[in-house]
Amino acid sequence: MTLPADSAREGADLAFLTSAGAAEVLRAALGPGVVLRSWGVHSQHHRPGAGVSVGYGVVVDEPQPDGSIVRREKYLCASTAHTVPSAGVRTIATNGTDIRVWEFPEDPELPILRVACSPAQMSDLLGTPVSIELLGYRPTRRAVVKISSEIGVMAFGKVVRPTQVAALARRYRMLTQAGVPAPQLLFDHPEGLLVTEAISGIPLANVISRGLGTQVRSMFRALERVLDALPADIARFRRRPAWSERAEHYAHAAATVLPSESTRCFAVAREVFELMAVSHPGPIVPVHGDFYEANVFVDRKLPKVTGIIDVDSMGPGHRVDDLACLLGHLSVLPHLAPDSYPKVSAELPVWLEMAERSVDPVALNARCAGVVLSLIAGAKRVDGSEWERDARGRLETSEMWLARARSWRDSQSYREARG
């Protein structure tokens, strides 16, 4: 499998931006007079084909107009992604790459991020005093904040690129009008901010952690009913590639963090494509696009879905990909946190057996392998804790999904069903 030239460069860029050499980039970006006292990698993000971004916690000494020096903590981002011109971004050319550096929250692609992170400005927008907590941030792509009032959590804010906000707002409104359990859209701003109500229930991940017990089958049926309820108008949106359809890109990302296993990573991607080609994905239907345990909220007692979130990828697609996303994510939980998910190994096979009855089993298992392949790079941690065992476990899991896909493909019952 041939590695795209731009992707081949990204591994080297990520290695550089997480090495001691990054200090010189940070110093150059800080400008004259500012002294970099300390720095550390806080987060790293690799979007294959679109560049890499790294977040740093830094301590600097800044000269003041009166001649004094003030020590401050800052959060800086360095990215090789192409960004719109912005006064708050410094471009540093090094190692043949243009690296763009900015101080959070002045993200060049997320112009309203500063507002979303400001309690005062959000209070003005919403017309009531609120506090803000940043829950997640992917440089140049998106951010999520929790919005609380004096009586507790009242809403969540999602920051996206301005070009994406209108379509995302339409998705939320379509879901509400169709009666699909999803957050009510409270406010949207053309510069890239959407505010949605806090939904009831708890993340499906919490329930899976405790174990589903006698409700394992009924919960899966409840998840299928939500997918069945997605409105047909969703299919009018642009179709986005499923995770497995970008297997080559994710193989590169996986090989970047596990270079000694690059042959295996690309072999997984190659076989994912081969098995998808000889199986049937089913009709084009409305899909969630990122349907897994963190994006589904359920009732604490009943097998009932109370809300689905992160609907950015919702549009036309194949049901098998939503199911593969769900099952693929579940299969890596024992590697991610084995003590937190002791029941998955017993309950995942039940969901798999139910899913294989509703979609082509070869397509399902091959696409599960593709989903897990996309999760390998995410195992790498920057806090110093051990992560390679997790990453290798995910690679082994993707190979196990492929083995099951091959077994189905070669079975007599499958050949007869395919005619």
CSV table of C-alpha atoms in Angstrom, one decimal:
chain,number,residue,atom,x,y,z
A,1,MET,CA,0.0,0.0,0.0
A,2,THR,CA,1.5,3.3,-1.1
A,3,LEU,CA,1.7,6.0,1.5
A,4,PRO,CA,0.6,9.5,0.3
A,5,ALA,CA,3.5,12.0,0.2
A,6,ASP,CA,1.7,14.5,2.6
A,7,SER,CA,0.9,11.7,5.0
A,8,ALA,CA,4.5,10.5,5.0
A,9,ARG,CA,5.6,14.0,6.1
A,10,GLU,CA,3.1,14.1,9.0
A,11,GLY,CA,4.9,11.4,11.0
A,12,ALA,CA,8.1,13.4,10.9
A,13,ASP,CA,6.3,16.6,11.8
A,14,LEU,CA,4.6,15.1,14.8
A,15,ALA,CA,7.9,13.6,16.0
A,16,PHE,CA,9.5,17.0,15.8
A,17,LEU,CA,6.7,18.9,17.5
A,18,THR,CA,6.8,16.5,20.4
A,19,SER,CA,10.6,16.6,20.7
A,20,ALA,CA,13.0,19.0,22.4
A,21,GLY,CA,13.2,20.8,19.0
A,22,ALA,CA,9.7,22.2,19.6
A,23,ALA,CA,11.2,24.6,22.1
A,24,GLU,CA,12.8,26.7,19.4
A,25,VAL,CA,9.5,27.0,17.6
A,26,LEU,CA,7.8,28.1,20.7
A,27,ARG,CA,10.5,30.7,21.5
A,28,ALA,CA,10.3,32.1,17.9
A,29,ALA,CA,6.5,32.3,18.2
A,30,LEU,CA,6.6,34.2,21.5
A,31,GLY,CA,8.4,37.1,20.0
A,32,PRO,CA,11.2,39.4,21.3
A,33,GLY,CA,11.6,40.0,25.0
A,34,VAL,CA,9.4,37.1,26.1
A,35,VAL,CA,11.4,34.3,27.8
A,36,LEU,CA,10.2,30.7,27.7
A,37,ARG,CA,10.9,29.3,31.2
A,38,SER,CA,9.3,25.9,30.8
A,39,TRP,CA,7.1,23.9,28.5
A,40,GLY,CA,5.5,20.5,28.1
A,41,VAL,CA,3.4,18.7,25.6
A,42,HIS,CA,-0.3,18.6,26.7
A,43,SER,CA,-2.0,17.1,23.7
A,44,GLN,CA,-1.4,15.9,20.2
A,45,HIS,CA,-3.7,15.5,17.3
A,46,HIS,CA,-3.1,13.8,14.0
A,47,ARG,CA,-5.7,14.1,11.2
A,48,PRO,CA,-4.2,12.0,8.4
A,49,GLY,CA,-3.8,14.1,5.2
A,50,ALA,CA,-4.7,17.3,7.0
A,51,GLY,CA,-1.8,17.9,9.3
A,52,VAL,CA,-0.8,17.5,12.9
A,53,SER,CA,-1.4,19.8,15.9
A,54,VAL,CA,0.2,19.8,19.3
A,55,GLY,CA,-0.9,21.7,22.4
A,56,TYR,CA,1.7,22.9,25.0
A,57,GLY,CA,1.5,24.2,28.5
A,58,VAL,CA,4.1,26.9,28.9
A,59,VAL,CA,5.5,29.3,31.5
A,60,VAL,CA,6.9,32.6,30.2
A,61,ASP,CA,8.3,35.8,31.6
A,62,GLU,CA,6.8,38.8,29.8
A,63,PRO,CA,8.3,42.3,29.9
A,64,GLN,CA,5.8,45.1,30.9
A,65,PRO,CA,5.7,48.7,29.7
A,66,ASP,CA,7.0,49.8,33.1
A,67,GLY,CA,10.0,47.6,32.8
A,68,SER,CA,8.8,44.9,35.2
A,69,ILE,CA,8.7,41.2,34.4
A,70,VAL,CA,5.5,39.2,34.8
A,71,ARG,CA,5.5,35.4,34.9
A,72,ARG,CA,2.5,33.8,33.2
A,73,GLU,CA,1.2,30.4,32.3
A,74,LYS,CA,-0.1,30.0,28.7
A,75,TYR,CA,-1.5,27.4,26.4
A,76,LEU,CA,0.1,27.4,23.0
A,77,CYS,CA,-0.9,25.4,19.9
A,78,ALA,CA,1.4,24.5,17.0
A,79,SER,CA,-0.1,23.1,13.8
A,80,THR,CA,1.0,22.1,10.3
A,81,ALA,CA,-2.6,22.4,9.1
A,82,HIS,CA,-3.5,25.2,6.7
A,83,THR,CA,-5.4,28.0,8.4
A,84,VAL,CA,-7.0,31.2,7.4
A,85,PRO,CA,-4.9,34.3,7.9
A,86,SER,CA,-5.1,35.7,11.5
A,87,ALA,CA,-3.3,38.4,13.4
A,88,GLY,CA,-2.9,36.1,16.4
A,89,VAL,CA,-1.0,33.4,14.4
A,90,ARG,CA,2.8,33.3,13.9
A,91,THR,CA,4.1,31.2,11.1
A,92,ILE,CA,7.5,29.5,11.8
A,93,ALA,CA,9.3,27.8,8.9
A,94,THR,CA,11.4,24.9,10.1
A,95,ASN,CA,12.5,21.6,8.7
A,96,GLY,CA,10.8,22.4,5.4
A,97,THR,CA,7.4,22.9,7.1
A,98,ASP,CA,5.4,25.9,7.9
A,99,ILE,CA,4.3,25.6,11.5
A,100,ARG,CA,1.5,28.0,12.7
A,101,VAL,CA,1.5,28.9,16.4
A,102,TRP,CA,-1.1,30.7,18.4
A,103,GLU,CA,-2.2,31.1,22.0
A,104,PHE,CA,-5.4,29.6,23.1
A,105,PRO,CA,-8.2,30.6,22.7
A,106,GLU,CA,-7.2,32.6,19.6
A,107,ASP,CA,-7.7,29.7,17.2
A,108,PRO,CA,-7.6,30.9,13.6
A,109,GLU,CA,-10.3,28.5,12.4
A,110,LEU,CA,-12.6,28.9,15.4
A,111,PRO,CA,-13.0,32.7,15.7
A,112,ILE,CA,-15.7,32.5,18.4
A,113,LEU,CA,-13.7,30.3,20.7
A,114,ARG,CA,-12.6,33.2,22.8
A,115,VAL,CA,-16.2,34.2,23.4
A,116,ALA,CA,-17.3,30.6,24.2
A,117,CYS,CA,-14.6,30.4,26.9
A,118,SER,CA,-15.5,33.7,28.5
A,119,PRO,CA,-18.1,33.6,31.3
A,120,ALA,CA,-18.8,37.3,30.9
A,121,GLN,CA,-19.3,37.2,27.1
A,122,MET,CA,-21.4,34.0,27.3
A,123,SER,CA,-23.5,35.5,30.1
A,124,ASP,CA,-24.2,38.4,27.7
A,125,LEU,CA,-25.1,36.2,24.8
A,126,LEU,CA,-27.4,33.9,26.9
A,127,GLY,CA,-28.9,36.7,29.0
A,128,THR,CA,-28.1,35.1,32.3
A,129,PRO,CA,-25.0,34.7,34.5
A,130,VAL,CA,-23.1,31.5,33.7
A,131,SER,CA,-19.8,29.8,34.4
A,132,ILE,CA,-17.8,28.0,31.7
A,133,GLU,CA,-15.8,24.8,31.8
A,134,LEU,CA,-13.8,23.6,28.8
A,135,LEU,CA,-14.5,19.9,28.2
A,136,GLY,CA,-12.5,19.4,25.0
A,137,TYR,CA,-10.5,21.2,22.3
A,138,ARG,CA,-9.2,20.0,19.0
A,139,PRO,CA,-7.1,22.8,17.4
A,140,THR,CA,-8.6,24.2,14.2
A,141,ARG,CA,-11.5,21.8,14.4
A,142,ARG,CA,-13.9,22.1,17.4
A,143,ALA,CA,-14.3,22.7,21.1
A,144,VAL,CA,-16.9,21.9,23.7
A,145,VAL,CA,-17.7,23.8,26.8
A,146,LYS,CA,-20.1,23.1,29.7
A,147,ILE,CA,-22.3,26.0,30.7
A,148,SER,CA,-23.6,26.2,34.2
A,149,SER,CA,-25.9,28.6,36.1
A,150,GLU,CA,-26.3,29.0,39.8
A,151,ILE,CA,-28.7,26.0,39.8
A,152,GLY,CA,-26.3,23.6,37.9
A,153,VAL,CA,-25.5,22.5,34.4
A,154,MET,CA,-27.9,24.2,32.0
A,155,ALA,CA,-26.4,23.7,28.5
A,156,PHE,CA,-23.4,22.8,26.4
A,157,GLY,CA,-21.7,24.9,23.8
A,158,LYS,CA,-20.0,23.5,20.7
A,159,VAL,CA,-17.6,25.6,18.7
A,160,VAL,CA,-17.1,24.7,15.1
A,161,ARG,CA,-15.8,26.4,12.0
A,162,PRO,CA,-18.2,29.1,10.8
A,163,THR,CA,-18.8,27.3,7.5
A,164,GLN,CA,-20.2,24.3,9.5
A,165,VAL,CA,-22.6,26.0,11.9
A,166,ALA,CA,-25.7,26.3,9.6
A,167,ALA,CA,-25.7,22.7,8.6
A,168,LEU,CA,-25.1,21.5,12.1
A,169,ALA,CA,-28.0,23.6,13.4
A,170,ARG,CA,-30.3,22.1,10.7
A,171,ARG,CA,-29.4,18.7,11.9
A,172,TYR,CA,-30.4,19.4,15.5
A,173,ARG,CA,-33.7,21.0,14.3
A,174,MET,CA,-34.5,18.0,12.1
A,175,LEU,CA,-33.9,15.6,14.9
A,176,THR,CA,-36.1,17.6,17.3
A,177,GLN,CA,-38.9,17.9,14.7
A,178,ALA,CA,-38.8,14.1,14.0
A,179,GLY,CA,-39.1,13.3,17.7
A,180,VAL,CA,-35.6,11.8,17.9
A,181,PRO,CA,-34.0,12.1,21.4
A,182,ALA,CA,-31.4,14.7,20.9
A,183,PRO,CA,-30.5,18.0,22.6
A,184,GLN,CA,-32.7,21.0,22.0
A,185,LEU,CA,-30.9,23.7,20.1
A,186,LEU,CA,-31.1,26.8,22.2
A,187,PHE,CA,-28.8,29.2,20.4
A,188,ASP,CA,-26.6,29.4,17.3
A,189,HIS,CA,-24.2,32.0,16.1
A,190,PRO,CA,-22.9,32.3,12.5
A,191,GLU,CA,-19.3,32.6,13.7
A,192,GLY,CA,-19.4,29.0,14.8
A,193,LEU,CA,-21.2,28.5,18.1
A,194,LEU,CA,-24.1,26.3,19.0
A,195,VAL,CA,-25.6,26.0,22.4
A,196,THR,CA,-27.8,23.0,23.2
A,197,GLU,CA,-29.7,22.0,26.3
A,198,ALA,CA,-28.3,19.5,28.8
A,199,ILE,CA,-30.0,16.2,28.2
A,200,SER,CA,-31.3,13.7,30.7
A,201,GLY,CA,-29.8,10.3,31.4
A,202,ILE,CA,-26.2,9.1,31.6
A,203,PRO,CA,-23.6,8.1,28.9
A,204,LEU,CA,-24.0,4.6,27.6
A,205,ALA,CA,-20.4,4.1,28.5
A,206,ASN,CA,-21.3,4.3,32.2
A,207,VAL,CA,-24.0,1.6,31.9
A,208,ILE,CA,-21.6,-0.6,29.9
A,209,SER,CA,-19.0,-0.2,32.7
A,210,ARG,CA,-21.5,-1.6,35.3
A,211,GLY,CA,-22.7,-4.3,32.9
A,212,LEU,CA,-26.0,-4.6,31.1
A,213,GLY,CA,-27.0,-8.0,32.6
A,214,THR,CA,-30.5,-9.0,31.6
A,215,GLN,CA,-30.9,-5.8,29.6
A,216,VAL,CA,-28.1,-6.5,27.1
A,217,ARG,CA,-30.5,-7.5,24.3
A,218,SER,CA,-33.2,-4.9,25.0
A,219,MET,CA,-30.5,-2.1,25.1
A,220,PHE,CA,-29.3,-3.1,21.7
A,221,ARG,CA,-32.8,-3.0,20.3
A,222,ALA,CA,-33.3,0.5,21.9
A,223,LEU,CA,-30.2,1.6,20.0
A,224,GLU,CA,-31.5,0.2,16.7
A,225,ARG,CA,-34.8,2.0,17.2
A,226,VAL,CA,-33.0,5.3,17.5
A,227,LEU,CA,-31.2,4.7,14.3
A,228,ASP,CA,-34.5,3.7,12.7
A,229,ALA,CA,-36.1,7.0,13.8
A,230,LEU,CA,-33.5,9.2,12.1
A,231,PRO,CA,-35.4,11.4,9.7
A,232,ALA,CA,-35.2,10.8,5.9
A,233,ASP,CA,-34.2,14.4,5.3
A,234,ILE,CA,-30.9,13.7,6.9
A,235,ALA,CA,-29.9,11.9,3.7
A,236,ARG,CA,-29.9,15.3,1.9
A,237,PHE,CA,-26.6,16.2,3.6
A,238,ARG,CA,-23.3,15.5,2.0
A,239,ARG,CA,-22.2,12.0,2.6
A,240,ARG,CA,-19.0,11.7,4.6
A,241,PRO,CA,-16.7,8.7,4.3
A,242,ALA,CA,-17.1,6.1,7.0
A,243,TRP,CA,-14.2,5.3,9.2
A,244,SER,CA,-13.4,2.1,7.4
A,245,GLU,CA,-13.4,3.9,4.0
A,246,ARG,CA,-10.3,5.9,5.2
A,247,ALA,CA,-8.5,2.9,6.5
A,248,GLU,CA,-5.3,3.7,4.6
A,249,HIS,CA,-5.1,7.1,6.3
A,250,TYR,CA,-5.7,5.6,9.7
A,251,ALA,CA,-3.1,2.9,9.0
A,252,HIS,CA,-0.6,5.7,8.5
A,253,ALA,CA,-1.6,7.3,11.8
A,254,ALA,CA,-1.3,4.0,13.6
A,255,ALA,CA,2.1,3.3,12.1
A,256,THR,CA,3.2,6.8,13.2
A,257,VAL,CA,2.8,5.8,16.9
A,258,LEU,CA,3.8,2.1,16.4
A,259,PRO,CA,6.4,2.3,13.7
A,260,SER,CA,7.6,-1.2,14.5
A,261,GLU,CA,4.1,-2.5,13.5
A,262,SER,CA,3.7,-0.5,10.3
A,263,THR,CA,3.5,-3.6,8.2
A,264,ARG,CA,0.7,-5.0,10.3
A,265,CYS,CA,-1.2,-1.7,10.3
A,266,PHE,CA,-1.1,-1.4,6.5
A,267,ALA,CA,-2.0,-5.1,6.2
A,268,VAL,CA,-5.2,-4.5,8.2
A,269,ALA,CA,-6.1,-1.5,6.0
A,270,ARG,CA,-5.5,-3.6,2.8
A,271,GLU,CA,-7.7,-6.4,4.0
A,272,VAL,CA,-10.4,-4.1,5.2
A,273,PHE,CA,-10.7,-2.8,1.6
A,274,GLU,CA,-10.6,-6.3,0.2
A,275,LEU,CA,-13.4,-7.6,2.4
A,276,MET,CA,-15.5,-4.6,1.9
A,277,ALA,CA,-15.3,-5.1,-1.8
A,278,VAL,CA,-16.7,-8.7,-1.6
A,279,SER,CA,-19.5,-7.9,0.9
A,280,HIS,CA,-22.7,-5.8,0.7
A,281,PRO,CA,-23.0,-2.7,2.9
A,282,GLY,CA,-26.8,-2.4,2.4
A,283,PRO,CA,-28.8,0.5,1.2
A,284,ILE,CA,-28.1,4.2,1.7
A,285,VAL,CA,-30.0,5.4,4.8
A,286,PRO,CA,-29.8,8.2,7.3
A,287,VAL,CA,-26.9,7.5,9.7
A,288,HIS,CA,-25.4,9.1,12.8
A,289,GLY,CA,-21.8,8.8,11.5
A,290,ASP,CA,-20.1,8.6,15.0
A,291,PHE,CA,-22.4,6.2,16.8
A,292,TYR,CA,-20.6,4.9,19.9
A,293,GLU,CA,-21.0,4.7,23.7
A,294,ALA,CA,-19.8,8.2,24.5
A,295,ASN,CA,-22.3,9.9,22.1
A,296,VAL,CA,-25.4,8.0,23.4
A,297,PHE,CA,-27.2,8.9,26.6
A,298,VAL,CA,-29.6,6.4,28.2
A,299,ASP,CA,-32.1,6.2,31.1
A,300,ARG,CA,-30.5,5.1,34.3
A,301,LYS,CA,-32.9,2.2,34.8
A,302,LEU,CA,-34.8,1.5,31.6
A,303,PRO,CA,-33.2,0.3,28.3
A,304,LYS,CA,-34.2,3.6,26.7
A,305,VAL,CA,-32.1,6.2,24.8
A,306,THR,CA,-32.6,9.7,26.1
A,307,GLY,CA,-30.3,11.5,23.7
A,308,ILE,CA,-27.7,11.3,21.0
A,309,ILE,CA,-25.0,14.0,20.7
A,310,ASP,CA,-22.1,14.9,18.3
A,311,VAL,CA,-24.3,14.8,15.2
A,312,ASP,CA,-21.8,16.6,13.0
A,313,SER,CA,-21.3,13.6,10.8
A,314,MET,CA,-25.0,12.7,10.5
A,315,GLY,CA,-26.1,12.2,6.9
A,316,PRO,CA,-26.5,9.5,4.2
A,317,GLY,CA,-24.6,6.3,4.7
A,318,HIS,CA,-24.9,2.6,5.5
A,319,ARG,CA,-26.4,1.2,8.7
A,320,VAL,CA,-23.6,-1.3,8.9
A,321,ASP,CA,-21.1,1.6,9.6
A,322,ASP,CA,-23.1,2.9,12.6
A,323,LEU,CA,-23.2,-0.6,14.0
A,324,ALA,CA,-19.5,-1.1,13.2
A,325,CYS,CA,-18.7,2.2,15.0
A,326,LEU,CA,-20.6,1.0,18.1
A,327,LEU,CA,-19.1,-2.5,18.2
A,328,GLY,CA,-15.6,-1.4,17.2
A,329,HIS,CA,-15.4,1.2,20.0
A,330,LEU,CA,-16.8,-1.3,22.5
A,331,SER,CA,-14.1,-3.8,21.6
A,332,VAL,CA,-11.2,-1.5,22.6
A,333,LEU,CA,-12.6,-0.6,26.0
A,334,PRO,CA,-11.0,-3.6,27.7
A,335,HIS,CA,-7.6,-2.3,26.4
A,336,LEU,CA,-8.3,1.3,27.3
A,337,ALA,CA,-9.4,0.6,30.9
A,338,PRO,CA,-9.7,-3.1,31.7
A,339,ASP,CA,-10.7,-2.5,35.3
A,340,SER,CA,-13.5,-0.2,34.3
A,341,TYR,CA,-15.1,-2.5,31.7
A,342,PRO,CA,-15.0,-6.0,33.0
A,343,LYS,CA,-18.3,-7.0,31.4
A,344,VAL,CA,-17.6,-6.1,27.8
A,345,SER,CA,-16.0,-9.4,26.9
A,346,ALA,CA,-19.2,-11.3,27.9
A,347,GLU,CA,-21.7,-8.8,26.5
A,348,LEU,CA,-20.2,-7.6,23.3
A,349,PRO,CA,-20.7,-11.1,21.6
A,350,VAL,CA,-24.4,-10.7,22.3
A,351,TRP,CA,-24.6,-7.4,20.5
A,352,LEU,CA,-22.4,-8.7,17.7
A,353,GLU,CA,-24.7,-11.7,17.1
A,354,MET,CA,-27.7,-9.5,17.0
A,355,ALA,CA,-26.0,-7.1,14.5
A,356,GLU,CA,-24.9,-9.9,12.3
A,357,ARG,CA,-28.5,-10.9,11.8
A,358,SER,CA,-29.5,-7.4,10.6
A,359,VAL,CA,-26.6,-6.5,8.2
A,360,ASP,CA,-24.1,-8.4,6.1
A,361,PRO,CA,-21.7,-10.0,8.6
A,362,VAL,CA,-18.6,-9.8,6.4
A,363,ALA,CA,-19.2,-6.1,5.8
A,364,LEU,CA,-19.9,-5.6,9.6
A,365,ASN,CA,-16.8,-7.3,10.8
A,366,ALA,CA,-14.5,-5.8,8.2
A,367,ARG,CA,-15.8,-2.3,9.0
A,368,CYS,CA,-15.3,-3.0,12.8
A,369,ALA,CA,-11.7,-3.7,11.9
A,370,GLY,CA,-11.5,-0.4,10.1
A,371,VAL,CA,-13.0,1.5,13.1
A,372,VAL,CA,-10.5,-0.1,15.5
A,373,LEU,CA,-7.7,0.7,13.2
A,374,SER,CA,-8.8,4.4,13.4
A,375,LEU,CA,-8.5,4.2,17.2
A,376,ILE,CA,-4.9,2.9,17.5
A,377,ALA,CA,-3.2,6.3,17.2
A,378,GLY,CA,-5.5,7.7,19.9
A,379,ALA,CA,-3.9,5.2,22.4
A,380,LYS,CA,-0.8,7.3,22.6
A,381,ARG,CA,-0.6,9.4,25.8
A,382,VAL,CA,1.6,12.4,26.6
A,383,ASP,CA,1.3,12.2,30.4
A,384,GLY,CA,4.1,9.7,30.7
A,385,SER,CA,1.8,6.7,31.4
A,386,GLU,CA,2.3,3.5,29.6
A,387,TRP,CA,0.2,3.3,26.4
A,388,GLU,CA,1.9,0.9,23.9
A,389,ARG,CA,0.2,-2.1,25.4
A,390,ASP,CA,-3.2,-0.4,24.8
A,391,ALA,CA,-2.2,0.5,21.2
A,392,ARG,CA,-1.0,-3.1,20.4
A,393,GLY,CA,-4.1,-4.5,22.0
A,394,ARG,CA,-6.2,-2.4,19.6
A,395,LEU,CA,-4.1,-3.6,16.7
A,396,GLU,CA,-4.7,-7.2,17.7
A,397,THR,CA,-8.4,-6.5,18.1
A,398,SER,CA,-8.6,-5.1,14.5
A,399,GLU,CA,-6.9,-8.3,13.3
A,400,MET,CA,-9.4,-10.4,15.3
A,401,TRP,CA,-12.3,-8.6,13.6
A,402,LEU,CA,-10.7,-9.4,10.2
A,403,ALA,CA,-10.4,-13.0,11.2
A,404,ARG,CA,-14.1,-13.2,12.0
A,405,ALA,CA,-14.9,-11.4,8.7
A,406,ARG,CA,-12.8,-14.0,6.8
A,407,SER,CA,-14.6,-16.9,8.7
A,408,TRP,CA,-18.0,-15.5,7.6
A,409,ARG,CA,-16.8,-15.0,4.0
A,410,ASP,CA,-15.6,-18.6,3.7
A,411,SER,CA,-18.7,-20.1,5.4
A,412,GLN,CA,-21.1,-22.2,3.5
A,413,SER,CA,-24.1,-20.4,4.9
A,414,TYR,CA,-22.7,-17.0,3.7
A,415,ARG,CA,-21.9,-18.3,0.2
A,416,GLU,CA,-25.5,-19.7,0.0
A,417,ALA,CA,-27.0,-16.5,1.2
A,418,ARG,CA,-25.0,-14.5,-1.4
A,419,GLY,CA,-26.1,-16.9,-4.1
